[in-house]
Short mmCIF file of C-alpha atoms in Angstrom, two decimals:
data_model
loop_
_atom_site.label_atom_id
_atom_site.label_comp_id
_atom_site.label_asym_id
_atom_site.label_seq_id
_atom_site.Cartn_x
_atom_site.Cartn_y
_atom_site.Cartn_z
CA UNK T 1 80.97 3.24 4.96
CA UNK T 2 78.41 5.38 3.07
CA UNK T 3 78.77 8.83 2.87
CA UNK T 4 75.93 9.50 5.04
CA UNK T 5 77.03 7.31 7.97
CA UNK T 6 79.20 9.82 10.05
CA UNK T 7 75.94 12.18 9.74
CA UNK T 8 73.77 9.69 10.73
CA UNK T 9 73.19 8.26 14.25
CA UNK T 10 72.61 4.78 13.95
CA UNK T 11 69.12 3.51 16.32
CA UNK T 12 69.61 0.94 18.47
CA UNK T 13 68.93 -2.06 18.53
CA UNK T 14 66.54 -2.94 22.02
CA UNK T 15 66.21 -6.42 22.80
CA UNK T 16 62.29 -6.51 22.82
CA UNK T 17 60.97 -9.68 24.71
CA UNK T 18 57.17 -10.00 25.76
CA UNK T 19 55.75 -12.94 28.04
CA UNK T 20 52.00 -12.89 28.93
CA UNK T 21 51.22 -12.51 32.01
CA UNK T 22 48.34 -14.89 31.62
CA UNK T 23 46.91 -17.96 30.36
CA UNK T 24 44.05 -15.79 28.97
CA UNK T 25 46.41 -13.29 27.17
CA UNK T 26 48.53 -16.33 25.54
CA UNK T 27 45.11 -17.45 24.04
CA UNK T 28 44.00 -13.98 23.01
CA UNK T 29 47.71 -13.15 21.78
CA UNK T 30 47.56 -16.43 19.78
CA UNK T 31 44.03 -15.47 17.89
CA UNK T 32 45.24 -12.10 17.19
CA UNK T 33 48.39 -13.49 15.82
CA UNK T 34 46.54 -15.51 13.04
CA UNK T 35 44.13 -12.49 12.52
CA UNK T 36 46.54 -10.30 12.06
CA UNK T 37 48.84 -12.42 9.87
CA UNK T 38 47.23 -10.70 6.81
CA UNK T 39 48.93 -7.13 7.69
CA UNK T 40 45.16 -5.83 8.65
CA UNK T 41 42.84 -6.33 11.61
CA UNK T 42 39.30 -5.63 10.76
CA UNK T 43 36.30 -4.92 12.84
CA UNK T 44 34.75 -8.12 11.72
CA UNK T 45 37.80 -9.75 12.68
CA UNK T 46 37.40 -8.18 16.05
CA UNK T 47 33.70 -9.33 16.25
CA UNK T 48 34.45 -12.57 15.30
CA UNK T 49 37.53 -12.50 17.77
CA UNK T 50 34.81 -11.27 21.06
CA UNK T 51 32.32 -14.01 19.80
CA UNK T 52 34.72 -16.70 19.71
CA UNK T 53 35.97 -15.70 23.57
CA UNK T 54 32.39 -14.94 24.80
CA UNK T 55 31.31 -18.43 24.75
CA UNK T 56 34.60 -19.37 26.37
CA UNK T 57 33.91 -20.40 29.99
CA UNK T 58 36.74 -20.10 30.88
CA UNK T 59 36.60 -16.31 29.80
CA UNK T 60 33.10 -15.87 31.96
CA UNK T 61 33.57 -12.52 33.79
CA UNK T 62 37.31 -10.99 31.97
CA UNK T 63 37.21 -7.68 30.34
CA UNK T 64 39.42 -9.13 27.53
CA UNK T 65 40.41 -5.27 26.50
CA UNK T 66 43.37 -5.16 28.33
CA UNK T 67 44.29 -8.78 26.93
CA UNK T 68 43.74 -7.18 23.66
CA UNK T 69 45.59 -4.02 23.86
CA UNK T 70 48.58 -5.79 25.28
CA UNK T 71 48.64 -8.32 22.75
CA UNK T 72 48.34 -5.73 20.13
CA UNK T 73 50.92 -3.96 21.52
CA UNK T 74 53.11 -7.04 21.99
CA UNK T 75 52.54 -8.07 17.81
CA UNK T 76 53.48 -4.56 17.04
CA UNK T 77 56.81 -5.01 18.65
CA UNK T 78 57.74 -8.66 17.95
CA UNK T 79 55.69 -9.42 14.99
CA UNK T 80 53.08 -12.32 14.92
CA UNK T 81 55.72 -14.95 14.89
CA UNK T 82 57.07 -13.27 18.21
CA UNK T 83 53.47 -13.34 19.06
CA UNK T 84 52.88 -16.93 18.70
CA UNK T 85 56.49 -18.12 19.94
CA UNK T 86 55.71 -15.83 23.16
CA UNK T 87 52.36 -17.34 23.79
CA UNK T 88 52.02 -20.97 23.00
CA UNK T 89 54.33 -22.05 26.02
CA UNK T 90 51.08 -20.30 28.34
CA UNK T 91 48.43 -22.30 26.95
CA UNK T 92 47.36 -25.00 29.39
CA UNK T 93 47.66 -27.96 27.76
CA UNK T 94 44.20 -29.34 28.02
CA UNK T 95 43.29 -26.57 26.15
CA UNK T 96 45.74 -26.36 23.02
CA UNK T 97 43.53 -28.23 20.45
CA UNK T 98 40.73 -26.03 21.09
CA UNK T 99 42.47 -23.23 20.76
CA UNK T 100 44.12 -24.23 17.47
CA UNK T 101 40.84 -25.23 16.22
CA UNK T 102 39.80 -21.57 16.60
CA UNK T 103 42.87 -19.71 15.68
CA UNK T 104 41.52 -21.56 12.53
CA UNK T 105 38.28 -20.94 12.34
CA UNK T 106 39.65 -16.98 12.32
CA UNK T 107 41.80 -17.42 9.26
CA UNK T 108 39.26 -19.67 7.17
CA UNK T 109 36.26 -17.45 7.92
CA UNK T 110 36.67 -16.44 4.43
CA UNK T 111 37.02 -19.82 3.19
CA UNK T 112 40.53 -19.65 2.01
CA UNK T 113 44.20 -19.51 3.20
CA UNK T 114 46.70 -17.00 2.36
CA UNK T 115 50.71 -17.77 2.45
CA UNK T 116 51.02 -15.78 5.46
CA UNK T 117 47.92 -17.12 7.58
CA UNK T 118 49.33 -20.66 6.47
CA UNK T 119 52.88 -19.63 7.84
CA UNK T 120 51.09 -18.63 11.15
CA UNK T 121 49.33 -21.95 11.20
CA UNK T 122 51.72 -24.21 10.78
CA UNK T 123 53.87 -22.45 13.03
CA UNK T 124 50.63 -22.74 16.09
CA UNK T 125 50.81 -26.38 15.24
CA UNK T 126 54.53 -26.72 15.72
CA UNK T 127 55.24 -25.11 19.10
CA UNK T 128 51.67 -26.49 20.50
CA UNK T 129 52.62 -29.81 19.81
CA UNK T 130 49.41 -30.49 17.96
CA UNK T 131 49.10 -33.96 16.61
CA UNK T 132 49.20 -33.20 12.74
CA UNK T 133 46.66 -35.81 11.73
CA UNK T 134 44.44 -33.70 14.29
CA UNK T 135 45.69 -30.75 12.55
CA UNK T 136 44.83 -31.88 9.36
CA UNK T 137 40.99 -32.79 10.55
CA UNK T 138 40.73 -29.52 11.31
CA UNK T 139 41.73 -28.20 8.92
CA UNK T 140 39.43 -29.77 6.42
CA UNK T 141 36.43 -29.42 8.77
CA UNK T 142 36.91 -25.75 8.61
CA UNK T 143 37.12 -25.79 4.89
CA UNK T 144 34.22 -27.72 4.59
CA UNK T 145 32.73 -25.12 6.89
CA UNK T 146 33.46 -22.28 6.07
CA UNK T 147 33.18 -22.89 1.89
CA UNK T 148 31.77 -20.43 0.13
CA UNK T 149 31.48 -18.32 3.25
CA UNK T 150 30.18 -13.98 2.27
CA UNK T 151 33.43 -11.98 3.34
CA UNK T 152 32.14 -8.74 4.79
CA UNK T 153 34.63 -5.93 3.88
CA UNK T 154 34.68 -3.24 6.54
#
Protein backbone atom coordinates (compact mmCIF):
# COMPACT_ATOMS: atom_id res chain seq x y z
CA UNK A 1 0.00 0.00 0.00
CA UNK A 2 1.50 3.43 -0.80
CA UNK A 3 1.27 6.06 1.47
CA UNK A 4 -1.08 7.94 -0.55
CA UNK A 5 -3.66 5.16 -1.01
CA UNK A 6 -5.96 5.70 2.12
CA UNK A 7 -6.08 9.50 0.80
CA UNK A 8 -6.83 8.60 -2.44
CA UNK A 9 -10.16 7.33 -3.87
CA UNK A 10 -9.45 4.87 -6.32
CA UNK A 11 -11.78 5.53 -10.00
CA UNK A 12 -13.56 2.89 -11.15
CA UNK A 13 -13.27 0.84 -13.43
CA UNK A 14 -16.71 1.05 -16.02
CA UNK A 15 -17.06 -1.69 -18.32
CA UNK A 16 -17.23 0.48 -21.58
CA UNK A 17 -18.75 -1.59 -24.55
CA UNK A 18 -19.91 0.20 -27.89
CA UNK A 19 -21.85 -1.67 -30.82
CA UNK A 20 -22.89 0.40 -33.90
CA UNK A 21 -26.03 0.75 -34.44
CA UNK A 22 -25.46 0.52 -38.16
CA UNK A 23 -23.88 -0.99 -41.02
CA UNK A 24 -22.90 2.58 -42.08
CA UNK A 25 -21.33 3.49 -38.64
CA UNK A 26 -19.24 0.02 -38.58
CA UNK A 27 -17.75 1.26 -41.96
CA UNK A 28 -17.22 4.85 -40.85
CA UNK A 29 -15.96 3.55 -37.29
CA UNK A 30 -13.56 1.24 -39.21
CA UNK A 31 -11.96 4.27 -41.47
CA UNK A 32 -11.64 6.41 -38.53
CA UNK A 33 -9.97 3.65 -36.68
CA UNK A 34 -7.04 3.43 -39.26
CA UNK A 35 -7.01 7.32 -39.48
CA UNK A 36 -6.74 7.78 -36.23
CA UNK A 37 -4.20 5.03 -35.48
CA UNK A 38 -1.45 7.74 -35.69
CA UNK A 39 -2.70 9.55 -32.29
CA UNK A 40 -3.98 12.63 -34.68
CA UNK A 41 -6.94 13.17 -36.98
CA UNK A 42 -6.34 15.87 -39.46
CA UNK A 43 -8.62 17.89 -41.59
CA UNK A 44 -7.16 16.33 -44.64
CA UNK A 45 -7.78 13.14 -43.11
CA UNK A 46 -11.34 14.21 -42.68
CA UNK A 47 -11.54 15.36 -46.37
CA UNK A 48 -10.15 12.43 -47.58
CA UNK A 49 -12.48 10.40 -45.10
CA UNK A 50 -16.02 12.54 -46.76
CA UNK A 51 -14.52 11.90 -50.32
CA UNK A 52 -13.99 8.36 -49.88
CA UNK A 53 -17.89 7.96 -48.44
CA UNK A 54 -19.35 10.47 -50.98
CA UNK A 55 -18.91 8.26 -53.86
CA UNK A 56 -20.25 5.41 -51.77
CA UNK A 57 -23.74 4.50 -53.07
CA UNK A 58 -24.54 3.02 -50.61
CA UNK A 59 -23.96 6.31 -48.51
CA UNK A 60 -26.30 8.39 -51.21
CA UNK A 61 -28.52 10.60 -48.99
CA UNK A 62 -26.76 9.94 -44.98
CA UNK A 63 -25.57 12.89 -43.10
CA UNK A 64 -22.51 10.81 -42.02
CA UNK A 65 -21.94 13.50 -38.95
CA UNK A 66 -23.64 11.67 -36.53
CA UNK A 67 -21.76 8.39 -37.79
CA UNK A 68 -18.74 10.42 -37.20
CA UNK A 69 -19.27 11.90 -33.89
CA UNK A 70 -20.32 8.57 -32.50
CA UNK A 71 -17.50 6.82 -33.80
CA UNK A 72 -15.24 9.42 -32.47
CA UNK A 73 -16.73 9.21 -29.40
CA UNK A 74 -16.72 5.40 -29.38
CA UNK A 75 -12.47 5.42 -30.27
CA UNK A 76 -12.11 7.83 -27.47
CA UNK A 77 -13.51 5.36 -25.05
CA UNK A 78 -12.31 1.96 -26.35
CA UNK A 79 -9.37 2.89 -28.35
CA UNK A 80 -9.04 2.04 -32.15
CA UNK A 81 -8.56 -1.60 -31.48
CA UNK A 82 -12.01 -1.43 -29.54
CA UNK A 83 -13.00 0.46 -32.57
CA UNK A 84 -12.20 -2.07 -35.08
CA UNK A 85 -13.13 -5.26 -32.86
CA UNK A 86 -16.65 -3.37 -32.31
CA UNK A 87 -17.22 -2.76 -35.95
CA UNK A 88 -15.99 -5.41 -38.27
CA UNK A 89 -18.75 -7.99 -37.11
CA UNK A 90 -21.41 -5.01 -38.86
CA UNK A 91 -19.88 -4.94 -42.13
CA UNK A 92 -21.99 -6.83 -44.64
CA UNK A 93 -20.00 -9.19 -46.02
CA UNK A 94 -20.22 -8.37 -49.66
CA UNK A 95 -18.76 -5.36 -48.75
CA UNK A 96 -15.58 -6.19 -46.50
CA UNK A 97 -12.89 -6.11 -49.28
CA UNK A 98 -13.92 -2.82 -50.34
CA UNK A 99 -13.87 -1.49 -47.30
CA UNK A 100 -10.42 -2.83 -46.39
CA UNK A 101 -9.18 -1.61 -49.61
CA UNK A 102 -10.08 1.92 -48.38
CA UNK A 103 -9.28 1.78 -44.76
CA UNK A 104 -5.97 1.45 -46.80
CA UNK A 105 -6.00 3.83 -49.10
CA UNK A 106 -6.42 6.27 -45.71
CA UNK A 107 -3.25 5.07 -44.08
CA UNK A 108 -0.99 4.97 -47.37
CA UNK A 109 -2.14 8.39 -48.58
CA UNK A 110 1.21 9.41 -47.54
CA UNK A 111 2.88 6.63 -49.13
CA UNK A 112 4.17 4.92 -46.11
CA UNK A 113 3.12 2.79 -43.07
CA UNK A 114 3.74 3.50 -39.55
CA UNK A 115 3.92 0.57 -36.70
CA UNK A 116 0.69 1.62 -35.44
CA UNK A 117 -1.36 2.03 -38.82
CA UNK A 118 0.24 -1.49 -39.65
CA UNK A 119 -1.10 -2.87 -36.20
CA UNK A 120 -4.58 -1.46 -37.23
CA UNK A 121 -4.28 -3.15 -40.58
CA UNK A 122 -3.48 -6.30 -39.89
CA UNK A 123 -5.84 -6.38 -37.21
CA UNK A 124 -8.98 -5.16 -40.15
CA UNK A 125 -7.66 -8.11 -42.05
CA UNK A 126 -7.93 -10.57 -39.21
CA UNK A 127 -11.46 -10.10 -37.84
CA UNK A 128 -12.82 -9.35 -41.61
CA UNK A 129 -11.68 -12.51 -42.71
CA UNK A 130 -9.88 -10.98 -45.65
CA UNK A 131 -8.12 -13.45 -47.84
CA UNK A 132 -4.38 -12.40 -47.17
CA UNK A 133 -3.15 -12.93 -50.70
CA UNK A 134 -6.05 -10.28 -51.41
CA UNK A 135 -4.65 -8.37 -48.64
CA UNK A 136 -1.38 -8.40 -49.86
CA UNK A 137 -2.60 -7.09 -53.58
CA UNK A 138 -3.78 -4.39 -51.95
CA UNK A 139 -1.54 -3.58 -50.28
CA UNK A 140 1.05 -3.22 -52.96
CA UNK A 141 -1.45 -1.53 -55.32
CA UNK A 142 -1.74 1.19 -52.83
CA UNK A 143 1.96 1.52 -52.52
CA UNK A 144 2.38 1.65 -56.00
CA UNK A 145 -0.30 4.31 -55.82
CA UNK A 146 0.18 6.31 -53.57
CA UNK A 147 4.39 6.51 -53.98
CA UNK A 148 5.76 9.53 -53.66
CA UNK A 149 2.40 11.01 -52.82
CA UNK A 150 2.76 15.40 -51.36
CA UNK A 151 1.58 15.02 -47.60
CA UNK A 152 -0.33 18.20 -46.86
CA UNK A 153 0.32 19.17 -43.18
CA UNK A 154 -2.65 20.98 -41.71
Amino acid sequence: MGLFDKFIKKSEVKDITYKPLSDLEAWIGILYACMSSDGEVSDVEIDSLSRMIIHKQKFSGIDISPLYNAVADAKLKIGGIGLVEACSEFVNEGDKDTLFSMAIEIVLADGIIKKDEEKVIELIADRMKIDMELVEKIIQVMLIRNKGNVVIVD
